[in-house]
Every structure is written in structure tokens, then in C-alpha cells.
PDB file of C-alpha atoms in Angstrom:
ATOM      1  CA  UNK I 968     -74.910 -18.486-126.373  1.00 36.00           C
ATOM      2  CA  UNK I 969     -71.528 -17.852-124.700  1.00 37.00           C
ATOM      3  CA  UNK I 970     -68.847 -16.020-126.648  1.00 44.00           C
ATOM      4  CA  UNK I 971     -65.777 -13.998-125.747  1.00 54.00           C
ATOM      5  CA  UNK I 972     -64.778 -10.443-126.665  1.00 79.00           C
ATOM      6  CA  UNK I 973     -66.967 -10.179-129.749  1.00 94.00           C
ATOM      7  CA  UNK I 974     -70.017  -8.110-130.543  1.00 97.00           C
ATOM      8  CA  UNK I 975     -73.085  -9.802-132.058  1.00 97.00           C
ATOM      9  CA  UNK I 976     -74.850  -7.945-134.857  1.00 96.00           C
ATOM     10  CA  UNK I 977     -77.871  -8.935-136.925  1.00 96.00           C
ATOM     11  CA  UNK I 978     -76.875  -8.138-140.515  1.00 95.00           C
ATOM     12  CA  UNK I 979     -79.409  -7.966-143.346  1.00 93.00           C
ATOM     13  CA  UNK I 980     -78.888 -11.017-145.539  1.00 89.00           C
ATOM     14  CA  UNK I 981     -76.406 -12.609-143.134  1.00 91.00           C
ATOM     15  CA  UNK I 982     -78.283 -12.962-139.876  1.00 92.00           C
ATOM     16  CA  UNK I 983     -76.274 -13.155-136.670  1.00 96.00           C
ATOM     17  CA  UNK I 984     -72.598 -12.347-137.051  1.00 97.00           C
ATOM     18  CA  UNK I 985     -70.124 -12.052-134.212  1.00 98.00           C
ATOM     19  CA  UNK I 986     -67.458  -9.478-135.021  1.00 98.00           C
ATOM     20  CA  UNK I 987     -64.112  -8.919-133.334  1.00 98.00           C
ATOM     21  CA  UNK I 988     -62.739  -5.425-134.033  1.00 98.00           C
ATOM     22  CA  UNK I 989     -59.110  -5.211-135.131  1.00 98.00           C
ATOM     23  CA  UNK I 990     -56.758  -2.206-135.122  1.00 98.00           C
ATOM     24  CA  UNK I 991     -56.699  -0.328-138.435  1.00 98.00           C
ATOM     25  CA  UNK I 992     -53.253   1.259-138.388  1.00 98.00           C
ATOM     26  CA  UNK I 993     -51.181   0.573-141.506  1.00 99.00           C
ATOM     27  CA  UNK I 994     -48.565  -1.574-139.748  1.00 99.00           C
ATOM     28  CA  UNK I 995     -51.167  -3.878-138.185  1.00 98.00           C
ATOM     29  CA  UNK I 996     -53.152  -4.207-141.412  1.00 99.00           C
ATOM     30  CA  UNK I 997     -49.989  -5.023-143.355  1.00 99.00           C
ATOM     31  CA  UNK I 998     -49.022  -7.713-140.812  1.00 99.00           C
ATOM     32  CA  UNK I 999     -52.580  -9.060-140.985  1.00 99.00           C
ATOM     33  CA  UNK I1000     -52.552  -9.301-144.793  1.00 99.00           C
ATOM     34  CA  UNK I1001     -49.102 -10.906-144.739  1.00 99.00           C
ATOM     35  CA  UNK I1002     -50.226 -13.467-142.156  1.00 99.00           C
ATOM     36  CA  UNK I1003     -53.467 -14.324-143.957  1.00 99.00           C
ATOM     37  CA  UNK I1004     -51.829 -14.642-147.365  1.00 99.00           C
ATOM     38  CA  UNK I1005     -49.032 -16.853-145.995  1.00 98.00           C
ATOM     39  CA  UNK I1006     -51.907 -19.336-146.200  1.00 98.00           C
ATOM     40  CA  UNK I1007     -52.854 -18.445-149.782  1.00 98.00           C
ATOM     41  CA  UNK I1008     -53.536 -22.100-150.647  1.00 97.00           C
ATOM     42  CA  UNK I1009     -56.376 -22.445-148.113  1.00 97.00           C
ATOM     43  CA  UNK I1010     -58.159 -19.063-148.105  1.00 98.00           C
ATOM     44  CA  UNK I1011     -60.613 -17.559-150.564  1.00 97.00           C
ATOM     45  CA  UNK I1012     -61.132 -13.837-150.915  1.00 98.00           C
ATOM     46  CA  UNK I1013     -62.876 -10.996-152.665  1.00 96.00           C
ATOM     47  CA  UNK I1014     -65.683  -8.649-151.806  1.00 95.00           C
ATOM     48  CA  UNK I1015     -68.915 -10.151-150.534  1.00 94.00           C
ATOM     49  CA  UNK I1016     -71.715  -7.627-150.925  1.00 93.00           C
ATOM     50  CA  UNK I1017     -75.474  -7.830-151.364  1.00 92.00           C
ATOM     51  CA  UNK I1018     -75.952  -9.465-154.745  1.00 93.00           C
ATOM     52  CA  UNK I1019     -72.375 -10.662-155.321  1.00 94.00           C
ATOM     53  CA  UNK I1020     -69.868 -12.939-153.625  1.00 94.00           C
ATOM     54  CA  UNK I1021     -66.370 -13.347-155.016  1.00 94.00           C
ATOM     55  CA  UNK I1022     -64.667 -16.498-153.731  1.00 95.00           C
ATOM     56  CA  UNK I1023     -61.274 -16.232-155.415  1.00 97.00           C
ATOM     57  CA  UNK I1024     -58.477 -18.722-154.845  1.00 96.00           C
ATOM     58  CA  UNK I1025     -54.975 -17.336-155.248  1.00 97.00           C
ATOM     59  CA  UNK I1026     -52.855 -18.923-157.993  1.00 97.00           C
ATOM     60  CA  UNK I1027     -49.670 -18.386-155.958  1.00 98.00           C
ATOM     61  CA  UNK I1028     -48.299 -16.654-152.905  1.00 98.00           C
ATOM     62  CA  UNK I1029     -48.551 -12.908-153.410  1.00 99.00           C
ATOM     63  CA  UNK I1030     -45.681 -10.467-153.246  1.00 99.00           C
ATOM     64  CA  UNK I1031     -46.967  -7.722-150.939  1.00 99.00           C
ATOM     65  CA  UNK I1032     -45.656  -4.169-151.192  1.00 99.00           C
ATOM     66  CA  UNK I1033     -46.933  -0.802-149.948  1.00 99.00           C
ATOM     67  CA  UNK I1034     -46.903   2.517-151.797  1.00 98.00           C
ATOM     68  CA  UNK I1035     -48.857   5.652-150.873  1.00 98.00           C
ATOM     69  CA  UNK I1036     -50.959   3.776-148.332  1.00 98.00           C
ATOM     70  CA  UNK I1037     -51.934   0.988-150.740  1.00 99.00           C
ATOM     71  CA  UNK I1038     -50.965  -2.619-150.133  1.00 99.00           C
ATOM     72  CA  UNK I1039     -50.455  -4.295-153.488  1.00 99.00           C
ATOM     73  CA  UNK I1040     -50.903  -8.056-153.494  1.00 99.00           C
ATOM     74  CA  UNK I1041     -49.204  -9.231-156.676  1.00 99.00           C
ATOM     75  CA  UNK I1042     -50.090 -12.786-157.706  1.00 98.00           C
ATOM     76  CA  UNK I1043     -48.063 -12.724-160.936  1.00 96.00           C
ATOM     77  CA  UNK I1044     -50.591 -12.499-163.752  1.00 94.00           C
ATOM     78  CA  UNK I1045     -52.843 -10.190-161.742  1.00 97.00           C
ATOM     79  CA  UNK I1046     -52.790  -8.042-158.632  1.00 98.00           C
ATOM     80  CA  UNK I1047     -55.023  -6.013-156.336  1.00 98.00           C
ATOM     81  CA  UNK I1048     -54.618  -2.844-154.297  1.00 98.00           C
ATOM     82  CA  UNK I1049     -56.134  -2.276-150.864  1.00 99.00           C
ATOM     83  CA  UNK I1050     -55.769   1.078-149.134  1.00 99.00           C
ATOM     84  CA  UNK I1051     -54.478   0.409-145.613  1.00 99.00           C
ATOM     85  CA  UNK I1052     -52.921   3.770-144.759  1.00 98.00           C
ATOM     86  CA  UNK I1053     -52.749   7.467-145.533  1.00 98.00           C
ATOM     87  CA  UNK I1054     -52.805   8.227-149.247  1.00 97.00           C
ATOM     88  CA  UNK I1055     -51.854  11.516-150.906  1.00 96.00           C
ATOM     89  CA  UNK I1056     -51.649  10.486-154.543  1.00 95.00           C
ATOM     90  CA  UNK I1057     -49.098  11.518-157.129  1.00 93.00           C
ATOM     91  CA  UNK I1058     -47.558  14.994-156.689  1.00 93.00           C
ATOM     92  CA  UNK I1059     -48.859  15.992-160.122  1.00 96.00           C
ATOM     93  CA  UNK I1060     -52.321  14.551-159.329  1.00 95.00           C
ATOM     94  CA  UNK I1061     -52.808  14.706-155.560  1.00 97.00           C
ATOM     95  CA  UNK I1062     -55.726  12.901-153.997  1.00 96.00           C
ATOM     96  CA  UNK I1063     -58.397  15.331-152.807  1.00 97.00           C
ATOM     97  CA  UNK I1064     -58.448  15.438-148.986  1.00 97.00           C
ATOM     98  CA  UNK I1065     -62.116  14.408-148.802  1.00 97.00           C
ATOM     99  CA  UNK I1066     -61.352  11.353-150.971  1.00 97.00           C
ATOM    100  CA  UNK I1067     -58.134  10.555-149.088  1.00 97.00           C
ATOM    101  CA  UNK I1068     -60.172  10.533-145.874  1.00 98.00           C
ATOM    102  CA  UNK I1069     -62.477   7.806-147.222  1.00 98.00           C
ATOM    103  CA  UNK I1070     -60.063   5.429-148.979  1.00 98.00           C
ATOM    104  CA  UNK I1071     -58.083   3.805-146.144  1.00 99.00           C
ATOM    105  CA  UNK I1072     -59.405   0.844-144.210  1.00 99.00           C
ATOM    106  CA  UNK I1073     -61.204   2.252-141.199  1.00 99.00           C
ATOM    107  CA  UNK I1074     -62.914  -0.903-139.970  1.00 98.00           C
ATOM    108  CA  UNK I1075     -61.243  -4.300-139.806  1.00 99.00           C
ATOM    109  CA  UNK I1076     -62.774  -7.320-138.158  1.00 98.00           C
ATOM    110  CA  UNK I1077     -62.577 -11.017-137.748  1.00 99.00           C
ATOM    111  CA  UNK I1078     -66.056 -12.500-137.889  1.00 98.00           C
ATOM    112  CA  UNK I1079     -67.963 -15.706-137.440  1.00 98.00           C
ATOM    113  CA  UNK I1080     -71.391 -16.277-138.966  1.00 97.00           C
ATOM    114  CA  UNK I1081     -73.806 -17.917-136.533  1.00 96.00           C
ATOM    115  CA  UNK I1082     -76.638 -20.283-137.503  1.00 94.00           C
ATOM    116  CA  UNK I1083     -78.626 -22.508-135.133  1.00 92.00           C
ATOM    117  CA  UNK I1084     -76.664 -21.064-132.171  1.00 95.00           C
ATOM    118  CA  UNK I1085     -73.256 -22.134-133.526  1.00 96.00           C
ATOM    119  CA  UNK I1086     -70.628 -20.695-135.898  1.00 97.00           C
ATOM    120  CA  UNK I1087     -70.747 -21.968-139.492  1.00 96.00           C
ATOM    121  CA  UNK I1088     -68.353 -19.606-141.308  1.00 96.00           C
ATOM    122  CA  UNK I1089     -65.233 -17.658-140.288  1.00 98.00           C
ATOM    123  CA  UNK I1090     -63.413 -14.786-141.941  1.00 99.00           C
ATOM    124  CA  UNK I1091     -61.846 -11.347-142.096  1.00 99.00           C
ATOM    125  CA  UNK I1092     -63.470  -8.177-143.449  1.00 99.00           C
ATOM    126  CA  UNK I1093     -62.012  -4.759-144.261  1.00 99.00           C
ATOM    127  CA  UNK I1094     -64.086  -1.601-144.875  1.00 99.00           C
ATOM    128  CA  UNK I1095     -63.156   1.929-145.968  1.00 99.00           C
ATOM    129  CA  UNK I1096     -64.323   5.194-144.405  1.00 98.00           C
ATOM    130  CA  UNK I1097     -67.562   5.124-146.410  1.00 98.00           C
ATOM    131  CA  UNK I1098     -68.341   1.663-144.944  1.00 98.00           C
ATOM    132  CA  UNK I1099     -67.765   0.078-148.366  1.00 97.00           C
ATOM    133  CA  UNK I1100     -66.245  -3.359-148.235  1.00 97.00           C
ATOM    134  CA  UNK I1101     -62.650  -3.512-149.411  1.00 98.00           C
ATOM    135  CA  UNK I1102     -62.110  -7.226-148.896  1.00 98.00           C
ATOM    136  CA  UNK I1103     -63.490 -10.374-147.315  1.00 98.00           C
ATOM    137  CA  UNK I1104     -61.224 -13.340-146.684  1.00 99.00           C
ATOM    138  CA  UNK I1105     -63.033 -16.639-146.157  1.00 98.00           C
ATOM    139  CA  UNK I1106     -60.985 -18.722-143.755  1.00 98.00           C
ATOM    140  CA  UNK I1107     -60.921 -22.524-143.880  1.00 98.00           C
ATOM    141  CA  UNK I1108     -64.235 -23.993-142.780  1.00 97.00           C
ATOM    142  CA  UNK I1109     -64.321 -27.209-140.710  1.00 97.00           C
ATOM    143  CA  UNK I1110     -67.636 -28.197-142.336  1.00 96.00           C
ATOM    144  CA  UNK I1111     -66.382 -27.927-145.939  1.00 95.00           C
ATOM    145  CA  UNK I1112     -63.642 -29.900-147.653  1.00 92.00           C
ATOM    146  CA  UNK I1113     -60.999 -28.424-149.970  1.00 88.00           C
ATOM    147  CA  UNK I1114     -63.525 -28.458-152.827  1.00 88.00           C
ATOM    148  CA  UNK I1115     -66.169 -26.611-150.799  1.00 88.00           C
ATOM    149  CA  UNK I1116     -68.304 -29.704-150.318  1.00 91.00           C
ATOM    150  CA  UNK I1117     -69.950 -30.524-146.973  1.00 92.00           C
ATOM    151  CA  UNK I1118     -67.952 -32.952-144.833  1.00 93.00           C
ATOM    152  CA  UNK I1119     -67.675 -34.242-141.291  1.00 95.00           C
ATOM    153  CA  UNK I1120     -66.267 -31.502-139.022  1.00 96.00           C
ATOM    154  CA  UNK I1121     -62.485 -31.174-139.267  1.00 97.00           C
ATOM    155  CA  UNK I1122     -61.604 -28.827-136.413  1.00 98.00           C
ATOM    156  CA  UNK I1123     -57.980 -28.571-137.584  1.00 98.00           C
ATOM    157  CA  UNK I1124     -59.323 -26.266-140.302  1.00 98.00           C
ATOM    158  CA  UNK I1125     -59.844 -23.609-137.586  1.00 98.00           C
ATOM    159  CA  UNK I1126     -56.081 -23.312-136.978  1.00 98.00           C
ATOM    160  CA  UNK I1127     -55.707 -20.075-138.965  1.00 99.00           C
ATOM    161  CA  UNK I1128     -58.787 -18.547-137.267  1.00 99.00           C
ATOM    162  CA  UNK I1129     -57.404 -19.492-133.846  1.00 98.00           C
ATOM    163  CA  UNK I1130     -53.969 -18.118-134.758  1.00 98.00           C
ATOM    164  CA  UNK I1131     -55.349 -14.790-136.028  1.00 98.00           C
ATOM    165  CA  UNK I1132     -57.479 -14.316-132.907  1.00 98.00           C
ATOM    166  CA  UNK I1133     -54.531 -15.105-130.666  1.00 97.00           C
ATOM    167  CA  UNK I1134     -51.984 -13.004-132.564  1.00 97.00           C
ATOM    168  CA  UNK I1135     -54.121  -9.911-133.251  1.00 98.00           C
ATOM    169  CA  UNK I1136     -56.649  -9.964-130.385  1.00 96.00           C
ATOM    170  CA  UNK I1137     -54.887 -11.948-127.654  1.00 96.00           C
ATOM    171  CA  UNK I1138     -57.885 -14.313-127.502  1.00 96.00           C
ATOM    172  CA  UNK I1139     -57.328 -18.036-126.956  1.00 96.00           C
ATOM    173  CA  UNK I1140     -59.157 -20.692-128.990  1.00 96.00           C
ATOM    174  CA  UNK I1141     -62.849 -20.832-128.130  1.00 94.00           C
ATOM    175  CA  UNK I1142     -64.888 -24.020-127.678  1.00 96.00           C
ATOM    176  CA  UNK I1143     -67.881 -22.145-129.152  1.00 96.00           C
ATOM    177  CA  UNK I1144     -66.148 -22.414-132.553  1.00 97.00           C
ATOM    178  CA  UNK I1145     -66.331 -26.188-132.235  1.00 97.00           C
ATOM    179  CA  UNK I1146     -69.981 -26.370-131.150  1.00 95.00           C
ATOM    180  CA  UNK I1147     -71.609 -26.706-134.580  1.00 91.00           C
ATOM    181  CA  UNK I1148     -72.532 -29.945-136.305  1.00 87.00           C
ATOM    182  CA  UNK I1149     -72.636 -29.041-140.000  1.00 79.00           C
ATOM    183  CA  UNK I1150     -72.512 -26.219-142.522  1.00 78.00           C
ATOM    184  CA  UNK I1151     -75.646 -24.113-142.887  1.00 76.00           C
ATOM    185  CA  UNK I1152     -75.694 -21.965-146.029  1.00 70.00           C
ATOM    186  CA  UNK I1153     -76.791 -18.327-145.718  1.00 59.00           C
TER     187      UNK I1153
END
């Protein structure tokens, strides 16, 4: 199996996953969230942990702001906060230093899930300092249509993946991403 710049890990429940480490400074993470959610119509997101997978579709483009290290993604009727930088809390209720050390994203990665020696799923994951998942973004999958049903491969659906790798990792599109034949569920 030939890949570029990634690290292959065998994750319990996921199997082989190739991860591409991203910088975790606040400015980069904010640019990353802005770029990903420019494509709010075609991504799904939420935490994916053992025993639960949230595959949320945004109702609209979010308004993204930052306060005290937290990026707020406001979708209108609801919003979410993701800690992407230093946080001190409110002056009248400061965040304890040991808690403030854990909250920000300290691991960010693009990933591709590998089955039968080929990628079958692509995404972005953010983790805090306790290695708890903050967010997974499921990127468009060439083996699934807009309704999540299996379809003939549509390699154009890898455009966002290719763009993120190029913009944030300086890695060109990879033929390995186009080597699979069909979706294989985890």
C-alpha cells in the first residue's frame, strides 16, 4: 500500500486509518473550520466515539466567531462551541489552569479509513488535551450519493479532501484515494 505523508494506525473499532497531522494553533484551526464549513451543504459532522456516531447536516452556513479560545459555529436555531485556543474564562469565574490546559484542540488530523487496501471514508478530527474527541467532520464520499446510499464512484466528491490536503498540508491529490471500488461499512 503506497501512501504519502500520513501515518497508518490500527484503531479499535475502525481498523486501519491513515492520519495526516495538522497544526493546532488557533489561527490555523479557525481557517480550517471556516474552509470546511464553507461547504456546509456537503459535509456531516459531530462526534464519532465508541457507541455513538453523530452525522449532523447543517441547516445553513454557520456564522463563525471566536471568544476566549472558543470558536462558535452559529447555525441560527442552534450553535456549538469548539475550543481552538487558549481559554481563561470569565474574570469573575476564571477557568482553572489544569482545566484550561485540557480544553483546547491539541490534536487535529485529516484521516482516511482504509478497507481492503483502499480508502473508503475521508474526514477531519479534532481532539482536546485529554484525547477526547471534539469533532469529526465526514467529508463527501465518492462511494455514497447525497442521501448516503451506495453509488458508482464519483471522484469529484473528493474535491474538498484534495483541497484541504493541498491547502493545509501542501500535499497534492493522491491516486491512492481513487483506488477503491465501493464503500465498505465499518
